Amino acid sequence: MADTKYIFVTGGVISSLGKGLTAAALGTLLEHRGLKVVLQKFDPYLNVDPGTMNPFQHGEVYVLDDGAETDLDLGHYERFTNVQLTRLNNLTSGQVYQTVLENERKGVYLGKTVQVIPHVTEEIQKRIYLMAEQSKADVVITEIGGTTGDIEGLPFLEAIREFALDVGTNNAMFIHVTYVPFIKAAGELKTKPTQQSVAKLREIGITPHVLVCRCEKPLDKELRAKISMFCNVPLEAVIEEKDVDHSIYEVPLMLQRERMDEIVCRHLGLNTPQADMSQWREIIRTLIAPSHRVRIGVVGKYIGLQDAYKSVYEALIHGGIANDCGVEIVRIEAQEIERHGAEKMLSGLGGILVPGGFGERGIEGKIRAAQFAREKRIPYLGLCLGMQIAVIEFARNVLKLERAHSTEFEPRSPHPVICLQEEQKLVTKKGGTMRLGRQPAQLLMGTLAAKLYGAFVIQERHRHRYEFNNKYRKSFEEAGMVFSGTTPDGKLIELIEIPDHPFFIASQFHPEFQSKPHRPHPLFRGFIAAAHLAMHQKPL
Ligand code: GLN
């Protein structure tokens, strides 16, 4: 595209610096300047997508409308901006090599030796052009995963170096997110790792135009001057990005205070008005000083991991924003419930949420959490596996179907209330074979779901193999469960609820993937309101 501008975000020194957040926050600012922005992530690992990776390896797998299983940074992109993401927005080395090797087998390279440069790098560049063409965005922000100096990241860095040359220096820009550690013993911030990481980039031929310095303490003028000189970056483009005090949603405001959007627009020749962030500031105000507070327990299996339930935690916070309510999230390891009992682990909560998951560990603990919520009349929100858990619990304890289970965990259960759909029984490959992505569901009039959504047809994202077993539909209904959402053909259950309860609802889909701070998801909004009522006995 002739006048598209390109921003590349790289990372230095260590991983987990929040490159994705920085890229997303820049996206927020540029959108508020009236620009059309698109964000994409390049991941140097060889997995074709992160769908096959364990959360311990990778954190959450973020699902897009089109069913792509992607890196969790794409979740930041969608939450911070209004971009429409598809599988094109996440490219991995695995995909690049898959394409190059398929091309080689087809004879596309006409007898040439197939090499990293130019064949792999060209494939990477094609994706950047394609993104620009398809999105018709003014600015394409591309984040390169990993840390500068990683061997597997080299082809990507080479590709973007050449790319910038191709489109011209005023049309492309490099932003390097780096770390300035505070050394306690010396009582000082240290700039050396940043200097070295920039040196590494320059070795490859990339000179960053902006340095975003992640730090725990403020970066004073002297340090900025030192970084500027040693790294060959203008002083004003040495940006401080301190750890946030309250919320990640402060990052766009922090970057704006540092004039990052102004510097970017000036470099790229984008003549745009200042970003009006007043609405965003209002969101932050609610987050910092909410009028109400509520405590929510999330019962999962990867509770120790910061990132495993990222979108769930964020959506809870959004539900809080909608209710002017601060959400304290209590992370509860499901196995701890098995060890210490539900009463001990779950008392004092306003609401209980069981998120999605795979594998047997902690299942019984989750079932006891759902039972506790149902019997003690505590608001419950179940997501995907959290819905299946609620179904199993209801079968065992209300319908008295002993050993009722999902065939995922007990293939020979006498009461397989959750089981595989016929077409899933034929699937043998693991990657990308689940029921994935955005699908319509129809809601039943007069239900909690219909009330919360204010609609009868909804579109939600899925990522699962197992389903409610329709053989049991009638007995569940007779015992008081309502199937408030189904696929339009009525065949698959999408939402369940228990009307004789303050708030008990669970979905086979993942509503957390569609929640934004400025557009909280209705299920989370309703859940937080109900949890507040349960904790404080007064409505919001
Ligand atoms: N393991 C369950 C299934 O495959 C639930 C999946 C999930 O929670 N995402 O159906």
Coordinates of C-alpha atoms and ligand atoms in Angstrom, one line a residue:
M1 CA 0.0 0.0 0.0
A2 CA 1.5 3.3 -1.1
D3 CA 1.0 5.4 2.0
T4 CA 0.9 2.8 4.7
K5 CA 3.3 3.3 7.6
Y6 CA 5.0 0.5 9.4
I7 CA 6.1 0.3 13.1
F8 CA 8.2 -2.6 14.3
V9 CA 8.4 -3.4 18.0
T10 CA 11.3 -5.5 19.2
G11 CA 12.4 -6.5 22.7
G12 CA 15.7 -6.5 24.5
V13 CA 17.4 -7.8 27.6
I14 CA 14.7 -10.1 28.9
S15 CA 11.4 -11.6 27.9
S16 CA 8.1 -10.7 29.6
L17 CA 8.7 -7.0 29.4
G18 CA 5.3 -6.3 28.1
K19 CA 6.2 -5.6 24.5
G20 CA 2.7 -6.7 23.5
L21 CA 1.2 -4.3 25.9
T22 CA 3.4 -1.5 24.7
A23 CA 2.5 -2.2 21.1
A24 CA -1.2 -2.4 22.0
A25 CA -1.0 0.9 24.0
L26 CA 0.6 2.7 21.1
G27 CA -2.3 1.3 19.0
T28 CA -4.7 2.9 21.4
L29 CA -3.1 6.3 21.2
L30 CA -2.9 6.2 17.4
E31 CA -6.5 5.2 17.1
H32 CA -7.4 8.1 19.3
R33 CA -5.6 10.3 16.9
G34 CA -8.0 9.1 14.2
L35 CA -5.7 6.6 12.5
K36 CA -6.7 3.2 11.3
V37 CA -4.3 0.8 13.0
V38 CA -3.7 -2.9 12.7
L39 CA -1.4 -5.0 14.9
Q40 CA 0.3 -8.3 14.2
K41 CA 2.6 -10.6 16.1
F42 CA 5.5 -12.6 14.7
D43 CA 6.5 -15.5 16.9
P44 CA 9.9 -17.1 16.2
Y45 CA 9.1 -20.5 17.6
L46 CA 8.5 -23.5 15.4
N47 CA 5.1 -24.5 16.6
V48 CA 2.6 -23.7 13.7
D49 CA 0.4 -22.1 16.3
P50 CA 0.4 -22.0 20.1
G51 CA -2.7 -24.1 20.2
T52 CA -0.7 -27.2 21.0
M53 CA 1.4 -25.6 23.7
N54 CA 0.9 -26.2 27.4
P55 CA -0.1 -23.1 29.4
F56 CA 3.1 -23.6 31.5
Q57 CA 5.0 -23.0 28.2
H58 CA 3.0 -20.3 26.8
G59 CA 0.2 -18.9 29.0
E60 CA -3.2 -18.5 27.5
V61 CA -4.1 -19.5 24.0
Y62 CA -6.1 -16.6 22.6
V63 CA -8.9 -17.5 20.1
L64 CA -10.0 -15.2 17.3
D65 CA -13.3 -14.9 15.5
D66 CA -12.0 -17.1 12.6
G67 CA -10.9 -19.8 15.0
A68 CA -7.2 -19.1 14.9
E69 CA -5.5 -20.1 18.1
T70 CA -3.0 -17.4 18.7
D71 CA -0.5 -15.7 21.1
L72 CA -2.0 -14.0 24.1
D73 CA -0.6 -10.6 22.9
L74 CA -3.4 -10.6 20.3
G75 CA -5.7 -10.4 23.3
H76 CA -4.0 -7.2 24.3
Y77 CA -4.4 -5.9 20.8
E78 CA -8.1 -6.6 20.7
R79 CA -8.7 -5.2 24.2
F80 CA -6.8 -2.0 23.7
T81 CA -8.0 -1.2 20.2
N82 CA -10.8 -1.8 17.8
V83 CA -8.8 -3.9 15.4
Q84 CA -10.4 -6.9 13.7
L85 CA -7.9 -9.7 14.0
T86 CA -7.7 -12.9 11.9
R87 CA -5.2 -15.7 11.6
L88 CA -3.1 -13.5 9.4
N89 CA -2.2 -11.4 12.4
N90 CA -0.1 -14.0 14.1
L91 CA 2.8 -15.5 12.1
T92 CA 5.1 -18.1 13.6
S93 CA 8.4 -19.6 12.3
G94 CA 6.5 -22.8 12.0
Q95 CA 4.1 -21.3 9.5
V96 CA 6.8 -19.6 7.5
Y97 CA 8.8 -22.8 7.2
Q98 CA 5.7 -24.9 6.5
T99 CA 5.0 -22.6 3.5
V100 CA 8.6 -22.5 2.3
L101 CA 8.9 -26.2 2.4
E102 CA 5.6 -26.7 0.7
N103 CA 6.8 -24.3 -2.0
E104 CA 10.0 -26.1 -2.4
R105 CA 8.2 -29.4 -2.9
K106 CA 5.9 -27.8 -5.5
G107 CA 9.0 -26.6 -7.3
V108 CA 8.2 -23.0 -6.9
Y109 CA 11.8 -22.0 -6.4
L110 CA 12.8 -23.3 -9.9
G111 CA 15.8 -25.3 -8.9
K112 CA 17.4 -22.6 -6.7
T113 CA 19.0 -23.4 -3.3
V114 CA 16.3 -22.6 -0.8
Q115 CA 17.8 -20.4 2.0
V116 CA 16.9 -18.3 5.0
I117 CA 17.8 -15.2 3.1
P118 CA 16.0 -14.6 0.8
H119 CA 13.3 -17.3 0.9
V120 CA 12.4 -17.3 4.5
T121 CA 12.8 -13.5 4.9
E122 CA 10.7 -12.9 1.8
E123 CA 7.9 -15.1 3.2
I124 CA 7.9 -12.9 6.3
Q125 CA 7.9 -9.7 4.3
K126 CA 5.0 -10.9 2.2
R127 CA 2.9 -11.2 5.4
I128 CA 3.6 -7.6 6.3
Y129 CA 2.5 -6.4 2.9
L130 CA -0.5 -8.7 2.9
M131 CA -1.5 -7.2 6.3
A132 CA -1.3 -3.7 4.9
E133 CA -3.3 -4.6 1.8
Q134 CA -6.0 -6.5 3.6
S135 CA -6.5 -4.1 6.5
K136 CA -6.2 -0.9 4.6
A137 CA -4.7 0.5 7.8
D138 CA -2.8 3.7 8.0
V139 CA -0.4 2.1 10.4
V140 CA 0.7 -1.5 10.6
I141 CA 2.3 -2.3 14.0
T142 CA 4.3 -5.5 13.9
E143 CA 5.6 -7.0 17.2
I144 CA 8.5 -9.4 17.0
G145 CA 8.3 -12.0 19.8
G146 CA 11.3 -13.1 21.8
T147 CA 14.4 -11.1 22.7
T148 CA 17.1 -9.6 20.5
G149 CA 19.9 -12.0 20.4
D150 CA 17.8 -15.1 20.1
I151 CA 19.0 -17.3 17.3
E152 CA 15.5 -18.1 16.1
G153 CA 14.6 -14.4 15.9
L154 CA 17.3 -13.5 13.4
P155 CA 15.4 -14.2 10.2
F156 CA 12.6 -11.9 11.4
L157 CA 15.0 -9.1 12.3
E158 CA 16.7 -9.4 8.9
A159 CA 13.3 -9.4 7.2
I160 CA 12.2 -6.2 8.9
R161 CA 15.5 -4.5 8.3
E162 CA 15.2 -5.2 4.5
F163 CA 11.6 -4.3 4.6
A164 CA 12.2 -0.8 6.1
L165 CA 14.8 -0.2 3.4
D166 CA 12.2 -1.2 0.8
V167 CA 9.5 1.1 2.0
G168 CA 11.8 4.0 2.9
T169 CA 12.9 5.4 6.2
N170 CA 10.1 7.8 6.6
N171 CA 7.6 5.1 6.2
A172 CA 9.0 2.6 8.8
M173 CA 10.1 2.9 12.3
F174 CA 11.8 0.7 14.9
I175 CA 10.7 0.8 18.5
H176 CA 12.8 -1.2 21.0
V177 CA 11.4 -2.2 24.3
T178 CA 14.2 -2.7 26.8
Y179 CA 14.8 -3.1 30.5
V180 CA 16.6 -0.8 32.8
P181 CA 17.0 -2.8 36.0
F182 CA 17.1 -1.3 39.5
I183 CA 20.0 -2.8 41.4
K184 CA 19.1 -2.7 45.1
A185 CA 22.7 -3.0 46.4
A186 CA 23.8 0.0 44.4
G187 CA 20.5 1.8 44.8
E188 CA 20.7 2.7 41.1
L189 CA 19.1 2.0 37.7
K190 CA 21.5 0.4 35.3
T191 CA 21.7 1.2 31.6
K192 CA 24.3 -1.3 30.4
P193 CA 21.9 -4.1 29.5
T194 CA 20.0 -1.6 27.3
Q195 CA 23.2 -0.4 25.7
Q196 CA 24.2 -4.0 24.9
S197 CA 20.9 -5.0 23.5
V198 CA 20.8 -1.9 21.2
A199 CA 24.3 -2.7 20.1
K200 CA 23.1 -6.2 19.2
L201 CA 20.3 -4.7 17.1
R202 CA 22.7 -2.3 15.4
E203 CA 25.0 -5.2 14.6
I204 CA 22.1 -6.6 12.6
G205 CA 21.6 -3.2 10.9
I206 CA 18.7 -1.9 12.8
T207 CA 18.9 1.4 14.7
P208 CA 15.9 1.9 16.9
H209 CA 14.1 5.3 16.6
V210 CA 12.5 5.0 20.0
L211 CA 13.6 3.2 23.1
V212 CA 10.9 2.3 25.6
C213 CA 12.6 1.7 28.9
R214 CA 10.8 -0.6 31.2
C215 CA 11.8 0.3 34.8
E216 CA 10.7 0.1 38.4
K217 CA 11.9 3.6 39.3
P218 CA 11.6 6.8 37.4
L219 CA 14.3 7.4 34.7
D220 CA 15.9 10.7 35.5
K221 CA 17.3 13.2 33.0
E222 CA 20.8 12.1 33.4
L223 CA 20.1 8.5 32.7
R224 CA 18.0 9.4 29.7
A225 CA 20.9 11.4 28.4
K226 CA 23.3 8.5 28.9
I227 CA 21.0 6.0 27.2
S228 CA 20.4 8.5 24.4
M229 CA 24.1 9.0 23.8
F230 CA 25.3 5.4 24.1
C231 CA 22.4 4.0 22.1
N232 CA 22.3 6.7 19.4
V233 CA 18.7 7.6 20.0
P234 CA 17.4 11.2 20.3
L235 CA 16.9 12.2 24.0
E236 CA 13.2 12.8 23.6
A237 CA 12.8 9.3 22.1
V238 CA 14.1 7.7 25.3
I239 CA 10.7 6.9 26.8
E240 CA 10.1 5.8 30.4
E241 CA 7.6 3.0 30.9
K242 CA 7.5 2.4 34.6
D243 CA 5.7 -0.5 36.2
V244 CA 2.0 0.5 36.4
D245 CA 0.6 1.3 39.9
H246 CA -2.9 0.0 39.3
S247 CA -3.7 -1.3 35.9
I248 CA -2.3 -2.2 32.6
Y249 CA -4.8 0.2 31.0
E250 CA -2.7 3.1 32.4
V251 CA 0.0 2.3 29.8
P252 CA -1.5 4.4 27.0
L253 CA -1.7 7.4 29.3
M254 CA 1.9 6.9 30.4
L255 CA 3.1 6.7 26.9
Q256 CA 1.1 9.8 26.0
R257 CA 2.7 11.7 28.9
E258 CA 6.1 10.7 27.4
R259 CA 4.8 12.0 24.0
M260 CA 5.5 8.7 22.3
D261 CA 2.6 9.0 19.9
E262 CA 3.7 12.5 18.9
I263 CA 7.3 11.3 18.2
V264 CA 5.9 8.4 16.2
C265 CA 3.6 10.6 14.1
R266 CA 6.3 13.1 13.5
H267 CA 8.7 10.5 12.3
L268 CA 6.2 8.9 10.0
G269 CA 4.8 12.2 8.7
L270 CA 1.3 11.5 10.0
N271 CA -0.4 14.8 10.5
T272 CA -3.0 14.0 13.1
P273 CA -4.6 15.9 16.1
Q274 CA -3.7 15.1 19.7
A275 CA -5.4 12.0 21.1
D276 CA -8.4 12.8 23.3
M277 CA -8.0 10.3 26.1
S278 CA -10.7 11.6 28.4
Q279 CA -12.9 8.5 28.1
W280 CA -10.0 6.3 28.7
R281 CA -9.0 8.4 31.7
E282 CA -12.5 7.8 33.1
I283 CA -11.9 4.1 32.9
I284 CA -8.7 4.5 34.8
R285 CA -10.5 6.5 37.5
T286 CA -12.9 3.7 38.1
L287 CA -10.0 1.2 38.3
I288 CA -8.1 3.3 40.8
A289 CA -10.9 4.5 43.0
P290 CA -14.0 2.4 42.5
S291 CA -17.1 3.1 44.5
H292 CA -17.6 -0.6 45.4
R293 CA -15.5 -3.7 45.8
V294 CA -16.1 -7.4 45.3
R295 CA -14.1 -10.6 45.8
I296 CA -14.2 -13.2 43.0
G297 CA -12.6 -16.7 43.3
V298 CA -11.2 -18.2 40.1
V299 CA -10.8 -21.9 40.5
G300 CA -8.3 -23.3 38.0
K301 CA -5.4 -25.6 37.4
Y302 CA -2.7 -23.1 36.3
I303 CA -3.4 -20.6 39.1
G304 CA 0.3 -20.0 39.8
L305 CA 0.8 -18.7 36.3
Q306 CA 0.2 -15.1 35.7
D307 CA -0.8 -15.5 32.1
A308 CA -2.8 -18.8 31.9
Y309 CA -6.2 -17.2 32.4
K310 CA -5.3 -13.7 31.2
S311 CA -8.5 -12.9 29.3
V312 CA -10.6 -14.2 32.1
Y313 CA -8.9 -11.9 34.6
E314 CA -9.2 -9.0 32.3
A315 CA -12.9 -9.6 31.6
L316 CA -13.6 -9.7 35.3
I317 CA -11.9 -6.3 35.7
H318 CA -14.0 -5.0 32.8
G319 CA -17.1 -6.3 34.5
G320 CA -16.0 -4.3 37.5
I321 CA -15.5 -1.1 35.3
A322 CA -19.1 -1.5 34.1
N323 CA -20.3 -1.5 37.7
D324 CA -17.9 1.0 39.1
C325 CA -16.6 -1.9 41.2
G326 CA -13.1 -2.9 42.1
V327 CA -12.6 -6.7 41.6
E328 CA -10.2 -8.5 43.9
I329 CA -9.4 -11.8 42.2
V330 CA -8.6 -14.7 44.5
R331 CA -6.8 -17.4 42.6
I332 CA -7.7 -20.9 43.9
E333 CA -5.9 -24.0 42.8
A334 CA -8.6 -26.6 42.2
Q335 CA -6.5 -29.4 43.8
E336 CA -6.4 -27.4 47.0
I337 CA -10.2 -27.7 47.3
E338 CA -9.7 -31.5 47.0
R339 CA -7.3 -31.3 49.9
H340 CA -8.8 -28.8 52.2
G341 CA -12.5 -28.8 51.3
A342 CA -14.7 -26.2 49.6
E343 CA -15.9 -24.5 52.8
K344 CA -12.3 -23.6 53.8
M345 CA -11.2 -22.5 50.3
L346 CA -14.2 -20.7 49.0
S347 CA -15.9 -18.9 52.0
G348 CA -16.1 -15.1 51.9
L349 CA -16.3 -14.9 48.1
G350 CA -18.8 -12.8 46.2
G351 CA -18.7 -15.1 43.2
I352 CA -17.0 -18.2 41.9
L353 CA -15.7 -18.6 38.4
V354 CA -14.5 -21.9 36.8
P355 CA -12.6 -21.1 33.6
G356 CA -11.8 -23.4 30.6
G357 CA -9.3 -26.2 30.8
F358 CA -8.1 -29.6 29.6
G359 CA -7.0 -32.7 31.4
E360 CA -8.0 -34.4 34.6
R361 CA -5.9 -32.7 37.2
G362 CA -8.1 -30.7 39.6
I363 CA -11.4 -31.7 38.1
E364 CA -12.9 -33.0 41.3
G365 CA -12.0 -29.7 43.0
K366 CA -13.7 -27.8 40.3
I367 CA -16.8 -29.9 40.7
R368 CA -16.9 -29.2 44.4
A369 CA -16.5 -25.5 43.7
A370 CA -19.6 -25.6 41.4
Q371 CA -21.5 -27.6 44.0
F372 CA -20.6 -25.1 46.7
A373 CA -21.7 -22.2 44.6
R374 CA -25.0 -23.9 43.7
E375 CA -25.8 -25.0 47.2
K376 CA -24.7 -21.9 49.1
R377 CA -26.3 -19.7 46.5
I378 CA -23.1 -17.9 45.5
P379 CA -23.0 -16.4 42.0
Y380 CA -21.3 -18.8 39.6
L381 CA -19.9 -18.2 36.1
G382 CA -18.6 -21.2 34.2
L383 CA -16.7 -20.9 31.0
C384 CA -16.3 -23.9 28.6
L385 CA -14.9 -26.6 30.9
G386 CA -16.6 -24.5 33.7
M387 CA -19.9 -25.3 32.1
Q388 CA -19.2 -28.9 31.7
I389 CA -18.2 -29.0 35.3
A390 CA -21.5 -27.5 36.3
V391 CA -23.3 -30.1 34.3
I392 CA -21.4 -33.0 35.9
E393 CA -22.0 -31.6 39.3
F394 CA -25.7 -31.2 38.7
A395 CA -26.0 -34.7 37.3
R396 CA -24.2 -36.2 40.3
N397 CA -25.8 -34.2 43.1
V398 CA -29.2 -33.2 41.8
L399 CA -30.1 -36.0 39.4
K400 CA -28.2 -38.5 41.6
L401 CA -26.5 -40.0 38.6
E402 CA -23.5 -41.6 40.4
R403 CA -20.2 -41.4 38.6
A404 CA -21.7 -39.0 36.0
H405 CA -18.7 -37.5 34.1
S406 CA -17.3 -36.2 30.9
T407 CA -15.8 -38.9 28.6
E408 CA -12.7 -36.7 28.4
F409 CA -12.0 -37.7 32.0
E410 CA -13.8 -41.1 32.4
P411 CA -14.4 -42.7 29.0
R412 CA -16.4 -45.5 30.6
S413 CA -18.6 -43.4 32.8
P414 CA -22.1 -45.0 33.2
H415 CA -23.5 -41.4 32.7
P416 CA -21.5 -39.6 30.1
V417 CA -23.3 -36.2 30.5
I418 CA -20.5 -34.6 28.5
C419 CA -19.2 -36.4 25.5
L420 CA -17.6 -36.1 22.1
Q421 CA -19.6 -35.0 19.1
E422 CA -19.7 -37.6 16.3
E423 CA -17.4 -35.7 14.0
Q424 CA -14.8 -35.2 16.8
K425 CA -14.6 -38.9 17.3
L426 CA -12.9 -39.2 13.9
V427 CA -10.3 -36.6 14.7
T428 CA -6.8 -37.9 15.3
K429 CA -4.6 -34.8 14.8
K430 CA -4.3 -32.4 17.7
G431 CA -3.5 -29.0 16.1
G432 CA -6.4 -26.8 15.1
T433 CA -9.0 -29.6 15.2
M434 CA -11.4 -28.5 18.0
R435 CA -14.7 -26.6 17.5
L436 CA -13.1 -23.2 17.1
G437 CA -14.0 -19.6 16.6
R438 CA -17.0 -17.5 16.3
Q439 CA -20.4 -19.2 16.0
P440 CA -24.0 -18.0 16.5
A441 CA -26.1 -19.1 19.4
Q442 CA -29.8 -18.6 20.0
L443 CA -31.1 -17.5 23.4
L444 CA -34.3 -18.5 25.0
M445 CA -36.7 -15.7 25.8
G446 CA -37.2 -14.8 29.5
T447 CA -33.9 -16.3 30.6
L448 CA -31.0 -14.7 32.5
A449 CA -28.9 -15.0 29.4
A450 CA -31.4 -13.1 27.2
K451 CA -31.8 -10.4 29.9
L452 CA -28.0 -9.9 30.2
Y453 CA -27.3 -9.9 26.4
G454 CA -30.5 -7.9 25.6
A455 CA -30.5 -10.0 22.4
F456 CA -31.7 -13.4 21.1
V457 CA -28.9 -14.2 18.7
I458 CA -25.3 -13.8 19.9
Q459 CA -21.9 -14.5 18.4
E460 CA -19.3 -16.0 20.6
R461 CA -15.9 -17.7 20.3
H462 CA -15.3 -21.4 20.9
R463 CA -12.5 -23.7 21.7
H464 CA -13.5 -27.2 22.8
R465 CA -14.1 -30.8 21.7
Y466 CA -16.7 -32.1 24.2
E467 CA -20.4 -31.2 24.3
F468 CA -23.4 -31.6 26.5
N469 CA -25.0 -35.0 25.9
N470 CA -28.5 -34.5 24.6
K471 CA -29.7 -37.8 25.9
Y472 CA -29.9 -36.2 29.3
R473 CA -31.5 -32.9 28.3
K474 CA -35.0 -33.8 29.5
S475 CA -34.0 -35.0 32.9
F476 CA -31.9 -31.9 33.5
E477 CA -34.8 -29.7 32.5
E478 CA -37.2 -31.6 34.7
A479 CA -34.8 -31.0 37.6
G480 CA -34.7 -27.3 37.1
M481 CA -31.8 -26.6 34.7
V482 CA -32.5 -24.3 31.8
F483 CA -30.7 -24.5 28.5
S484 CA -30.9 -20.9 27.7
G485 CA -28.6 -20.9 24.7
T486 CA -28.2 -23.4 21.8
T487 CA -26.8 -23.5 18.3
P488 CA -29.5 -22.1 15.9
D489 CA -30.4 -25.7 14.9
G490 CA -31.0 -26.4 18.6
K491 CA -28.6 -29.3 18.6
L492 CA -25.7 -28.1 20.8
I493 CA -26.0 -26.6 24.2
E494 CA -24.3 -23.2 24.4
L495 CA -25.6 -21.8 27.8
I496 CA -27.0 -23.3 30.9
E497 CA -28.5 -21.6 33.9
I498 CA -30.3 -22.4 37.1
P499 CA -33.2 -20.0 37.6
D500 CA -33.7 -20.9 41.3
H501 CA -30.4 -19.3 42.2
P502 CA -29.2 -15.7 42.5
F503 CA -26.9 -16.1 39.5
F504 CA -25.8 -19.4 38.1
I505 CA -24.9 -19.4 34.4
A506 CA -22.3 -21.1 32.3
S507 CA -21.3 -21.1 28.7
Q508 CA -19.8 -23.6 26.4
F509 CA -18.1 -20.7 24.6
H510 CA -15.5 -18.2 25.8
P511 CA -17.0 -14.8 26.4
E512 CA -13.8 -13.6 27.9
F513 CA -12.3 -13.2 24.4
Q514 CA -14.7 -10.5 23.4
S515 CA -14.5 -8.2 26.5
K516 CA -12.8 -4.8 26.4
P517 CA -12.4 -2.2 29.1
H518 CA -14.5 0.2 27.0
R519 CA -17.0 -2.6 26.1
P520 CA -17.4 -5.0 29.1
H521 CA -18.9 -8.3 28.2
P522 CA -22.6 -8.7 29.4
L523 CA -22.0 -12.0 31.2
F524 CA -19.1 -10.5 33.2
R525 CA -21.0 -7.3 33.9
G526 CA -24.0 -9.3 35.3
F527 CA -21.7 -11.6 37.3
I528 CA -19.9 -8.8 39.1
A529 CA -23.3 -7.1 39.8
A530 CA -24.6 -10.3 41.3
A531 CA -21.4 -11.0 43.2
H532 CA -21.7 -7.5 44.8
L533 CA -25.2 -8.2 45.8
A534 CA -24.2 -11.5 47.3
M535 CA -21.4 -10.0 49.3
H536 CA -23.0 -6.8 50.5
Q537 CA -26.7 -7.6 50.3
K538 CA -27.3 -4.5 48.3
P539 CA -27.6 -3.9 44.5
L540 CA -25.2 -1.8 42.7
Ligands
GLN1 N1 -11.7 -29.9 27.7 C1 -13.0 -29.4 27.3 C2 -13.3 -29.7 25.9 O1 -12.4 -30.0 25.1 C3 -13.1 -27.9 27.6 C4 -12.3 -27.1 26.7 C5 -12.1 -25.7 27.3 O2 -12.5 -25.4 28.4 N2 -11.6 -24.8 26.5 O3 -14.4 -29.7 25.5

